[in-house]
Amino acid sequence: MADAYQEIEIKYHFIVPPRIIFEALTNQMMLIQLSQNAAISEPRPQGKYSLYGGIIEGEYISLKQNEQIEMNWRFKDWGSVWSHVLITLEQGEDDDEVIVVVKQTKVPAYDNYGKHVHLDNLENGWRNNIFEKLSKVFGFPIKK
């Protein structure tokens, strides 16, 4: 059971420059505002990452300014299993547009309690608790 992995890929298109999204996803104060909860972000290799009071935890692997964020990422109830998250910020048609691509691999099939990890719930979490909130909290327009 522990060796079964899943993966997802999500794309979101914002009408802001890539640097704005990069900052929002790595700046600790912006993450606190976004989540309206405790957050930690140390954007450097081996730096800690935590959202929603520790429900989500991670560790940065690498960062390319305004281009890419790579990290080990997990929900607290995943136990010792870490997924791999690669967030790529692709330039949109205009300079003030970015396509955010999240590829999350090594997602466990089951959590610490033997409950199935549903990819729909994981994807909806990214959409509702990160991307839609970037628009609602900071006013970043989403290109539909």
Coordinates of C-alpha atoms in Angstrom, one line a residue:
M1 CA 0.0 0.0 0.0
A2 CA 2.8 2.5 0.9
D3 CA 4.5 2.1 -2.5
A4 CA 1.4 3.1 -4.6
Y5 CA 1.8 6.6 -5.9
Q6 CA -0.3 9.0 -7.9
E7 CA 0.3 12.3 -9.7
I8 CA -1.6 15.5 -10.8
E9 CA -0.9 18.4 -13.1
I10 CA -2.8 21.7 -12.7
K11 CA -2.6 24.9 -14.9
Y12 CA -3.8 28.3 -13.9
H13 CA -3.5 31.5 -16.1
F14 CA -3.1 34.8 -14.3
I15 CA -2.9 38.3 -15.8
V16 CA 0.1 39.4 -13.8
P17 CA 3.8 39.1 -14.4
P18 CA 5.5 35.8 -13.2
R19 CA 7.4 37.7 -10.5
I20 CA 4.2 38.6 -8.8
I21 CA 3.1 35.0 -8.5
F22 CA 6.6 33.8 -7.5
E23 CA 6.6 36.3 -4.6
A24 CA 3.0 35.4 -3.5
L25 CA 3.9 31.7 -3.4
T26 CA 7.2 32.2 -1.5
N27 CA 6.9 35.3 0.7
Q28 CA 5.9 34.3 4.2
M29 CA 3.8 37.4 4.9
M30 CA 1.8 37.0 1.7
L31 CA 1.3 33.3 2.5
I32 CA 0.0 34.2 6.0
Q33 CA -2.4 36.7 4.3
L34 CA -3.4 34.1 1.7
S35 CA -4.1 31.3 4.2
Q36 CA -5.3 33.6 7.0
N37 CA -3.4 31.2 9.2
A38 CA 0.1 30.5 10.4
A39 CA 2.6 30.0 7.6
I40 CA 6.4 29.5 7.3
S41 CA 8.4 30.1 4.1
E42 CA 12.1 30.1 4.0
P43 CA 12.6 30.3 0.2
R44 CA 16.0 28.7 -0.2
P45 CA 17.2 25.1 -0.7
Q46 CA 16.3 23.0 2.5
G47 CA 14.2 26.0 3.7
K48 CA 11.0 25.1 5.5
Y49 CA 7.5 25.6 4.1
S50 CA 4.3 25.3 6.1
L51 CA 0.7 26.4 5.4
Y52 CA -2.6 26.4 7.3
G53 CA -1.0 26.0 10.7
G54 CA 1.1 23.0 9.7
I55 CA -1.6 21.0 7.9
I56 CA 0.6 21.4 4.8
E57 CA 4.4 21.1 5.3
G58 CA 7.3 21.1 2.9
E59 CA 10.9 21.8 2.2
Y60 CA 12.2 23.8 -0.7
I61 CA 14.6 21.8 -3.0
S62 CA 15.4 24.5 -5.5
L63 CA 14.1 27.9 -6.7
K64 CA 14.7 29.8 -9.9
Q65 CA 13.7 33.4 -9.4
N66 CA 10.4 34.1 -11.1
E67 CA 10.5 30.8 -13.0
Q68 CA 10.3 27.7 -10.8
I69 CA 9.7 26.4 -7.3
E70 CA 10.6 22.8 -6.5
M71 CA 9.8 21.2 -3.1
N72 CA 9.0 18.2 -1.1
W73 CA 5.4 18.6 0.0
R74 CA 2.9 16.7 2.2
F75 CA -0.2 16.9 4.2
K76 CA 0.4 16.3 7.9
D77 CA -1.6 13.0 7.8
W78 CA 0.6 11.5 5.1
G79 CA 3.1 10.6 7.8
S80 CA 6.6 10.1 6.5
V81 CA 5.6 10.2 2.8
W82 CA 6.6 13.3 0.8
S83 CA 5.3 14.1 -2.6
H84 CA 7.4 16.1 -5.1
V85 CA 6.0 19.5 -6.3
L86 CA 7.3 21.4 -9.2
I87 CA 5.7 24.8 -9.9
T88 CA 6.7 26.3 -13.2
L89 CA 5.9 29.9 -14.1
E90 CA 5.6 30.1 -17.9
Q91 CA 5.4 33.4 -19.7
G92 CA 1.9 34.0 -21.1
E93 CA 1.1 35.7 -24.4
D94 CA 1.9 39.1 -22.9
D95 CA 4.6 40.2 -20.5
D96 CA 1.9 40.7 -17.8
E97 CA 0.6 37.1 -18.1
V98 CA 1.8 33.9 -16.5
I99 CA 0.7 30.3 -16.8
V100 CA 1.3 28.5 -13.5
V101 CA 1.9 24.8 -13.9
V102 CA 1.9 22.6 -10.8
K103 CA 3.1 19.0 -11.3
Q104 CA 2.8 17.0 -8.1
T105 CA 4.2 13.5 -8.2
K106 CA 4.7 10.7 -5.6
V107 CA 1.4 11.5 -4.1
P108 CA 0.6 8.5 -1.8
A109 CA -2.5 6.4 -2.6
Y110 CA -3.3 6.2 1.1
D111 CA -2.7 8.5 4.1
N112 CA -1.4 7.5 7.5
Y113 CA -4.8 6.2 8.6
G114 CA -5.3 4.0 5.6
K115 CA -7.7 6.4 3.9
H116 CA -7.5 6.8 0.1
V117 CA -5.9 10.1 -1.0
H118 CA -8.3 11.4 -3.7
L119 CA -6.6 13.3 -6.4
D120 CA -9.8 15.3 -7.0
N121 CA -9.6 16.6 -3.4
L122 CA -5.9 17.4 -3.8
E123 CA -6.5 19.3 -7.1
N124 CA -9.5 21.2 -5.6
G125 CA -7.3 22.2 -2.7
W126 CA -4.7 23.7 -5.0
R127 CA -7.5 25.5 -7.0
N128 CA -9.6 26.7 -4.1
N129 CA -7.0 27.3 -1.3
I130 CA -4.2 28.6 -3.4
F131 CA -5.1 29.9 -6.9
E132 CA -8.6 31.2 -6.4
K133 CA -7.4 32.8 -3.1
L134 CA -4.6 34.5 -4.9
S135 CA -7.3 36.2 -7.0
K136 CA -9.7 36.9 -4.1
V137 CA -7.1 38.0 -1.5
F138 CA -4.7 40.0 -3.7
G139 CA -6.9 40.8 -6.7
F140 CA -4.7 38.9 -9.2
P141 CA -6.9 38.5 -12.3
I142 CA -7.4 35.0 -13.6
K143 CA -7.6 34.5 -17.4
K144 CA -10.5 32.1 -18.1

